[in-house]
Tab-separated table of C-alpha atoms and ligand atoms in Angstrom:
chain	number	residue	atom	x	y	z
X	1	UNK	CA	-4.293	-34.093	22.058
X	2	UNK	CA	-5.283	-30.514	20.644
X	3	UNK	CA	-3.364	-29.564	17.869
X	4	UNK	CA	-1.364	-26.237	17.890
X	5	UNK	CA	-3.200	-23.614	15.448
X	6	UNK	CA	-1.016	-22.015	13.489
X	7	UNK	CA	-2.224	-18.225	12.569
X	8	UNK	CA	-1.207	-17.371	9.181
X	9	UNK	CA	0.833	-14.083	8.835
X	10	UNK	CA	-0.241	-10.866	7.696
X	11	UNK	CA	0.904	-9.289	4.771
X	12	UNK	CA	1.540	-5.799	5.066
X	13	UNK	CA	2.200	-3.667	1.974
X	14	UNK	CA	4.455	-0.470	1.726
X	15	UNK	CA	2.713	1.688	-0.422
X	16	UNK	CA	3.248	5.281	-1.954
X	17	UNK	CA	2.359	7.277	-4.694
X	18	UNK	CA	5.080	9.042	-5.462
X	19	UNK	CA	8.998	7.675	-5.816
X	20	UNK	CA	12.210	8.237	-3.282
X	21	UNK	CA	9.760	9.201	-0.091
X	22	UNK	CA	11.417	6.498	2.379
X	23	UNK	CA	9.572	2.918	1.557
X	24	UNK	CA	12.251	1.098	1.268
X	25	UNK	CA	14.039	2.301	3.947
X	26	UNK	CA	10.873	2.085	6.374
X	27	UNK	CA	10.451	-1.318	5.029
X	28	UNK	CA	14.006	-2.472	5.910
X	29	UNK	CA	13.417	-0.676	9.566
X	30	UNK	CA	9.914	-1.530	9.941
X	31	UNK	CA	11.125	-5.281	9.632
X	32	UNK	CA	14.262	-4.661	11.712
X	33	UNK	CA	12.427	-3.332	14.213
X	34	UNK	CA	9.045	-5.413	14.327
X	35	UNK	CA	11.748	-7.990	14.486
X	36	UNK	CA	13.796	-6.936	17.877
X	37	UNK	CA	10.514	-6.923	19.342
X	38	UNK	CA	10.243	-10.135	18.761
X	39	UNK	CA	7.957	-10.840	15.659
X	40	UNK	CA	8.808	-13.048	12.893
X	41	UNK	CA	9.161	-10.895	9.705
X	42	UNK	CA	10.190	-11.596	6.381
X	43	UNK	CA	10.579	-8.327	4.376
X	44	UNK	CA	9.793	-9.202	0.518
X	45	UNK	CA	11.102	-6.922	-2.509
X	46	UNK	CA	7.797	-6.395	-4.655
X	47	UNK	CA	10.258	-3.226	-6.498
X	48	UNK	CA	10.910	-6.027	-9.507
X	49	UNK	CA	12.353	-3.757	-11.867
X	50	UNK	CA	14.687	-1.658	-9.437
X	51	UNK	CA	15.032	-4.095	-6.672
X	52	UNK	CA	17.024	-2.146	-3.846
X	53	UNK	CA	15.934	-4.654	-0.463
X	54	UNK	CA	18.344	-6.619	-0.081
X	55	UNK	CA	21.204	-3.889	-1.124
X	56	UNK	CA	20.085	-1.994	2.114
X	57	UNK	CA	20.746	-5.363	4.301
X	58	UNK	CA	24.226	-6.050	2.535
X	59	UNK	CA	22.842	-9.060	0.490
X	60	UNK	CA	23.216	-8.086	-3.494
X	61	UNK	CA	23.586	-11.098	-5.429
X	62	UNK	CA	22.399	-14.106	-3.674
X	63	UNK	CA	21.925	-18.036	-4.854
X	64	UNK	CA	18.222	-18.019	-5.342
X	65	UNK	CA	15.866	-14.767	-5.791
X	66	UNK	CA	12.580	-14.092	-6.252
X	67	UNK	CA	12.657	-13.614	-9.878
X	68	UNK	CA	13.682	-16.973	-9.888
X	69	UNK	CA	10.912	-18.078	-8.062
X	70	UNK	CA	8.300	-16.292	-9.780
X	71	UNK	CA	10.242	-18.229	-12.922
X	72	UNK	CA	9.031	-20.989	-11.208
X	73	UNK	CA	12.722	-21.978	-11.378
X	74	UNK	CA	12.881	-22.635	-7.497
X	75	UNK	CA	10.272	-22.870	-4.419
X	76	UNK	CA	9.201	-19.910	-2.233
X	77	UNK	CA	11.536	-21.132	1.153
X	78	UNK	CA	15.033	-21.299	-1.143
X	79	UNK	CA	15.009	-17.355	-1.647
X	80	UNK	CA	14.362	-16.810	1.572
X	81	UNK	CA	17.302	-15.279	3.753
X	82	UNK	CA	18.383	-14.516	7.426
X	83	UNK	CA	20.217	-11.188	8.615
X	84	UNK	CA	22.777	-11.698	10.826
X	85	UNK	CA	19.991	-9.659	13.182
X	86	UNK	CA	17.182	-12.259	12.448
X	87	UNK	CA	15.144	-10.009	10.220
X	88	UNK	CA	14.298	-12.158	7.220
X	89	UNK	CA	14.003	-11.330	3.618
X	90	UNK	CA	12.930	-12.122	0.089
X	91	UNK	CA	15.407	-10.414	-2.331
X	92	UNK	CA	15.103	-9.540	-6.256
X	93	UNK	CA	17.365	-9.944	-8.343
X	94	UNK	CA	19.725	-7.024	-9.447
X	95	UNK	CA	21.370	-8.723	-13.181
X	96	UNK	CA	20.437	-6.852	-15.950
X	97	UNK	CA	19.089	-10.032	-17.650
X	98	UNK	CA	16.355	-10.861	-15.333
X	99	UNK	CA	15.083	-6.834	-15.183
X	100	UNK	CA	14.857	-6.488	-18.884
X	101	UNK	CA	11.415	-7.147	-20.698
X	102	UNK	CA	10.219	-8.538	-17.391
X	103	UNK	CA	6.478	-9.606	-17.268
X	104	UNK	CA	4.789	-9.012	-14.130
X	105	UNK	CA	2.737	-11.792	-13.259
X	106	UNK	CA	0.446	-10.704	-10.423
X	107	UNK	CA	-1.298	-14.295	-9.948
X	108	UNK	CA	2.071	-15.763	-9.787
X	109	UNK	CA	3.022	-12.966	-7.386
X	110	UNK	CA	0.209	-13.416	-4.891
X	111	UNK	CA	0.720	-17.198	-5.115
X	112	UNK	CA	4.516	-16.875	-3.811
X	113	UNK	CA	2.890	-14.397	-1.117
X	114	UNK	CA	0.198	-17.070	0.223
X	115	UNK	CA	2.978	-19.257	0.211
X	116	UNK	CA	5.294	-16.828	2.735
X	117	UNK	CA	2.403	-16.771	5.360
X	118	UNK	CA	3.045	-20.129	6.736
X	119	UNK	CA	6.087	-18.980	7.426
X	120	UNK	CA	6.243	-16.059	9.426
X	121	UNK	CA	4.335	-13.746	11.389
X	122	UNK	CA	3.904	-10.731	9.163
X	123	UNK	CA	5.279	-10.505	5.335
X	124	UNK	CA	5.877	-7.221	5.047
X	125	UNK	CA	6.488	-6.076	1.024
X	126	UNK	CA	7.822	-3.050	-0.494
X	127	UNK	CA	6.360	-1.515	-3.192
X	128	UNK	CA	7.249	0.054	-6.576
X	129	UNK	CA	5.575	3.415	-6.679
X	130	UNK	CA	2.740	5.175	-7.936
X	131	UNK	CA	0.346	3.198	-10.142
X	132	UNK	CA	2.101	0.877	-12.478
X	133	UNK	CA	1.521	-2.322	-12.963
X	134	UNK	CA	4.122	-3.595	-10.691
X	135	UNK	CA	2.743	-1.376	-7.800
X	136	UNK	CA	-0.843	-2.994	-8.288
X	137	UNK	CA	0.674	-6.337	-8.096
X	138	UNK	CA	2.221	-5.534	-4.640
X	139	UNK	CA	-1.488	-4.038	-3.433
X	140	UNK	CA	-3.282	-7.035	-4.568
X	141	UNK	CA	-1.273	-9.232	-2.463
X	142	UNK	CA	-1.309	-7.811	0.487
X	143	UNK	CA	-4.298	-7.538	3.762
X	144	UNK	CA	-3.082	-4.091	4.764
X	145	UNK	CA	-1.599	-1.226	3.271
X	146	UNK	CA	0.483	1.334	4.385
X	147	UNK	CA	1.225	4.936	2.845
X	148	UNK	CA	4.521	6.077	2.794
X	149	UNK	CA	4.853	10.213	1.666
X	150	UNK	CA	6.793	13.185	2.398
X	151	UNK	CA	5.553	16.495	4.093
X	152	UNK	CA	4.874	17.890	0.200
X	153	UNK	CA	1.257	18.371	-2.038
X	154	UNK	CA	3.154	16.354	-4.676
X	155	UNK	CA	3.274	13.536	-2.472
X	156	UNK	CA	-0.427	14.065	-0.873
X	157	UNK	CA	-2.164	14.623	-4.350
X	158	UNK	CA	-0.400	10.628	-5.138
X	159	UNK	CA	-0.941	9.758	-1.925
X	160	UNK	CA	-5.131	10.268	-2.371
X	161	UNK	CA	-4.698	8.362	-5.795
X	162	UNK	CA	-3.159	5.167	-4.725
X	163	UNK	CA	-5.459	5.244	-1.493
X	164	UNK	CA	-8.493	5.632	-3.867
X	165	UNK	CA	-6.973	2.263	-5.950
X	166	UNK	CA	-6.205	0.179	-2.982
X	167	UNK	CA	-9.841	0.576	-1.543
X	168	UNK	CA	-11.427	-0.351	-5.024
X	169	UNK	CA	-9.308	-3.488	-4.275
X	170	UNK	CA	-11.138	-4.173	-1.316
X	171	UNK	CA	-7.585	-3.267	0.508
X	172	UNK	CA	-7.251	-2.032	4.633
X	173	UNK	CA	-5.710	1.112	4.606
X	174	UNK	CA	-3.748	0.838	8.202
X	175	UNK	CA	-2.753	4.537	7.919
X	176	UNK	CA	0.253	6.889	6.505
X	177	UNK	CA	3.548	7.261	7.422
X	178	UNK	CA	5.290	10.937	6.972
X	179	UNK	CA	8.846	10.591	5.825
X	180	UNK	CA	11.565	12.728	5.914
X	181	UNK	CA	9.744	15.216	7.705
X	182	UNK	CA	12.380	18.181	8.561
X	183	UNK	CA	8.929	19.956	10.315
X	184	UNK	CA	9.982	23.201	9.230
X	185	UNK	CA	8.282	26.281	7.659
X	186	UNK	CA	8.973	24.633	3.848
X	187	UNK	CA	7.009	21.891	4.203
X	188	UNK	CA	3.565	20.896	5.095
X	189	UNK	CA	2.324	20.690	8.855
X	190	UNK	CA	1.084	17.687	9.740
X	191	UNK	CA	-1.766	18.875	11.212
X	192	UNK	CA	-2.535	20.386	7.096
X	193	UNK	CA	-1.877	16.627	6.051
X	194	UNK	CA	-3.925	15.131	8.483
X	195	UNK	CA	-7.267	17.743	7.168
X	196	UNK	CA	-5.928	16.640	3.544
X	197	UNK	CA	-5.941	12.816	3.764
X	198	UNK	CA	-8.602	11.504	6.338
X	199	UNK	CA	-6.644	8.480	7.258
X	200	UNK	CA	-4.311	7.727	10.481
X	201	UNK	CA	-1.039	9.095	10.408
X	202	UNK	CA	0.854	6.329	12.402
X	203	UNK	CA	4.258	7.997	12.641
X	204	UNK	CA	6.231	10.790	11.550
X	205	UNK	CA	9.597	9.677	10.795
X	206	UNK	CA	12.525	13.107	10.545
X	207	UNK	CA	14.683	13.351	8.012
X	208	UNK	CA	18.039	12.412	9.546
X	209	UNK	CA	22.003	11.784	8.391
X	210	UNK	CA	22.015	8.529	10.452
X	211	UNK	CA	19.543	6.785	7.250
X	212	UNK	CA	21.913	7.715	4.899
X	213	UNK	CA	24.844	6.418	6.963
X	214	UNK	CA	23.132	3.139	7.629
X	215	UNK	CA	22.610	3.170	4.116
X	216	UNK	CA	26.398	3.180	3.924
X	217	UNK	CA	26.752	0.469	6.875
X	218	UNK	CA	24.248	-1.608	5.103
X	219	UNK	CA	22.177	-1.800	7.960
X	220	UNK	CA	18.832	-0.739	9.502
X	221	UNK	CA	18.969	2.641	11.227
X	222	UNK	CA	17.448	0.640	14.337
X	223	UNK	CA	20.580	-1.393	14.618
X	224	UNK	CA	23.657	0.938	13.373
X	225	UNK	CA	22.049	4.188	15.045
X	226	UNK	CA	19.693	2.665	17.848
X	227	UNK	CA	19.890	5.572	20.126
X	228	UNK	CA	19.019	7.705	16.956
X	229	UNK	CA	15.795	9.818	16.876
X	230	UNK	CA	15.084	8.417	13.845
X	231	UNK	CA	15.701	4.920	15.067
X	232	UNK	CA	12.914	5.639	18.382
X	233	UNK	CA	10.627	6.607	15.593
X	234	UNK	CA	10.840	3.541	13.315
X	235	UNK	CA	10.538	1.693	17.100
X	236	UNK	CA	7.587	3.484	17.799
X	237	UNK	CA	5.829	3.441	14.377
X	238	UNK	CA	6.619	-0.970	14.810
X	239	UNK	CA	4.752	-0.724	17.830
X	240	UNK	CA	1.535	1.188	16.474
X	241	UNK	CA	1.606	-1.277	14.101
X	242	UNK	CA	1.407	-4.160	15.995
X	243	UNK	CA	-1.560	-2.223	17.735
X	244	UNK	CA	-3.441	-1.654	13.739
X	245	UNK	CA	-3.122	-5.018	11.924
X	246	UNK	CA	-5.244	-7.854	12.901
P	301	ADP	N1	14.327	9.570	7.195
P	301	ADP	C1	15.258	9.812	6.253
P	301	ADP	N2	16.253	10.706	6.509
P	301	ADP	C2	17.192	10.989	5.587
P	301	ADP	N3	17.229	10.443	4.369
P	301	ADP	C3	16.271	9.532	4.054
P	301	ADP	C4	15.247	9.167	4.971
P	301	ADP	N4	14.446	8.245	4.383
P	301	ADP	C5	14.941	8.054	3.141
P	301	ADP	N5	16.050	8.823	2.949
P	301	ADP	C6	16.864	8.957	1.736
P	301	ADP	O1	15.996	8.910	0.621
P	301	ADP	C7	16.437	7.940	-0.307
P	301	ADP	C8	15.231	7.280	-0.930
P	301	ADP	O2	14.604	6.455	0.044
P	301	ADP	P1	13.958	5.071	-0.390
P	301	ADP	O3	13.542	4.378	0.865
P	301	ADP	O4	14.859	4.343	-1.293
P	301	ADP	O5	12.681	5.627	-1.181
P	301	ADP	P2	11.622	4.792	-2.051
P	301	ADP	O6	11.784	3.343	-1.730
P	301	ADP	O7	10.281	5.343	-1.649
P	301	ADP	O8	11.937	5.110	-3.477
P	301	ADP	C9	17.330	6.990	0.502
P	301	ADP	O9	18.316	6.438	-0.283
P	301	ADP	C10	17.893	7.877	1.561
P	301	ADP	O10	19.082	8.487	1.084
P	302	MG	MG1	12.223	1.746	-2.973
């Protein structure tokens, strides 16, 4: 009898240069929504010094975190948890005592990663920002990357930088994803970002008041909002997606 082959998952990395430009929230509706279309996804917190996941899902303190794991206090599969939707996810941990004078480990980091990709379909991990040491640990265990920035220079001039690191890492960059674009005369076209950065742009997400009230809901905009603008575009962007990786 032929035995099944099971595919190992890819790990996807949300990546930006700059802080507060929407990578947490796209991670928490990039999961949701790669997950209503039927993927298995577990969305991993790789922000280990302001941890924020599993705040946006309603799950704050929980049993077993990743911080423990990467103790090597407990095994990959107890910190994993289900949303009531499906989505899955790795949280941090939020106490004071496990955030202060933490060591980031990268090797143990990428370990608990290899681990995750028997496990699902795509890992997807959110990033700290910019180019700390944390933020290097998330790129280096990852496949793909994925460049979250706003409509701003600021956030193009990082944007180049952390592109630039990822690449020396041997790292596919899948493409960028505009944030909180209002697409108004006080920001940057995307056409001007697109002759700035000369990778994809695989969605343009708007800046809308349903994030910040699913934010409040503690939920993903694709399931609080899901006739939402915003909520099509994390749909679409999901679907790109699943036309970019592997
Ligand atoms: N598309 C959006 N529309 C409106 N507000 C947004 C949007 N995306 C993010 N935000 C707001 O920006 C804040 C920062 O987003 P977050 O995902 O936490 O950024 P990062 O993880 O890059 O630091 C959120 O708390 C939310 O209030
Ligand atoms: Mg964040």
């Amino acid at each position: 009898m032929k035995r099944k082959k099971i595919k190992a998952a890819r790990v996807i990395a949300i990546v930006s240069g700059k802080g507060g430009v929407g990578k947490t929230v796209t991670t928490v509706n990039l999961a949701a929504s790669l997950n209503l279309q039927g993927k298995d996804v577990i969305a991993v917190d790789g922000n280990l010094s302001t941890p924020h996941l599993a705040l946006h899902l309603g799950a704050p303190i929980v049993p077993v975190n990743l911080h423990d794991v990467l103790r090597g206090k407990n095994e990959p599969a107890e910190a994993i948890y289900e949303h009531h939707s499906g989505t899955k996810l790795m949280p941090g941990s939020i106490v004071l005592k496990d955030l202060y004078n933490l060591k980031i480990e990268h090797e143990e980091f990428a370990r608990v990663i290899d681990d995750l990709r028997t496990k699902a379909e795509i890992i997807i991990i959110d990033s700290a920002p910019g180019l700390t040491s944390e933020a290097i640990m998330t790129i280096k265990a990852c496949d793909d990357i994925i460049i979250v920035m706003t409509p701003n220079l600021f956030s193009v001039s990082e944007a180049l930088k952390t592109i630039k690191i990822a690449k020396n890492f041997g790292k596919n960059i899948k493409g960028i994803v505009v944030t909180r674009a209002r697409l108004d005369d006080n920001e940057l076209k995307i056409e001007n970002i697109r002759n700035l950065i000369d990778e994809p742009i695989l969605g343009v997400i708007q800046e809308d008041d349903a994030i910040r009230a699913s934010i409040m809901e503690k939920d993903a905009v694709v399931h609080s909002h899901p006739e939402s603008q915003v909520a099509h575009s994390y749909m679409n962007l999901a679907k790109r997606i699943l036309r970019v990786v592997r």
